């Protein structure tokens, strides 16, 4: 059965990438979560989409400074603790580009994952748009499968060159034929961001391994798992 993944949780129900959003998504019945990770300058993995907060790069802020500017931003470890309440959940960890420069976030994430003992670890993976991050994660022997996020046609040419187990294409890049081809190459496929019921149903009918969207109810209904 295809997996339904809450994009940054359930951002239509609570602020995105917050514990409230993640709890809302899982409470609504989706199979798992997608979240975004950055690194603070004192080595904290912070869950936030954009690389900056109030004009300052997260990588230049301490955790205390980031928390003052954006008090709803959780630590990665807090999300892992939340998942203890949902042992069958899946987790898509999107590692964001290090901006404005590389900051060792790949090694930090790998060390955090090595310490993680939660049941959801068996159903988790890492995705990123950054091919260099994928290579660094591979060098660090990341303990989870890796997937390339793809937003442009040209980026698909990177797939044969990278040590990935999956591809996360924007839905506009997915066709039934292309999806079948990715499966033939042994790749799992999660499409994003799916907020249209007809599109969701079509991708699921084509055999996508999962869809990532903002609206849990829409995804559940499209999959035939909505409340009658």
Phi, psi and omega in degrees: 000135180295150181265141177252120188244128179284117182289108186058029183094235176230079189293349175272353180249335181201161181305134185300151176058033175241163178299324178296320180293318180294318179294321180297318180296311182291324178294331179283345174111007176288167187277338183187187187235150165245136178221164182244137184239136168234175180236134173277169183286350175252022168083029176256134174275113185252139183268104183199146183279303185284154180283351184228158175223121179052043174084002180241137177292138179301322182294345178262356182257149168281166177300320179298319179293318179297317181296327177291319181285324185220079188295344179275351181291122178269159167286153176304319182298330178293324177292319178299323177294319177301321182294342176300333179281347182229072190297342180264004184290156173255158181220120173257111181265108176269114176273116184282159175304141172281114182235130009267359182209162178301141185224014177077020183293333180295312179297319180298318179295316180300317179297321179295320180291327177295329179278341185289128180240009184290155181296334181289348182300328180289349181236033182241157176204168181246134174234156178196151172280344190269108180296330178291325176296321177299317179294321178293319178297321177296318178297327180276004180058053178307133185275010179235157175298151181248146179222143177267125172278134186228123178246349181229148181307316186297331182292340178297336179294344180282340188306314181292346185265354189242149179278067183247152176257349184210168176227138177242089181271149166300145187301334180292344181265358186260130168233164179298319180294315181294321179298317178298323178295319177297319178296322178298331178273004176083017182265139170275151189230119173238123181262150181222169327269122193259102181237022178234127186297318180296317178297316179300314180297320181294314180297320178293321178295327178287344178104020175303142179290337178186164174232151182241123184211170184272341190242100181303318182298317179299314181295319180296319179293319180296330181275356183082012182251010179289163179286127180289000000 
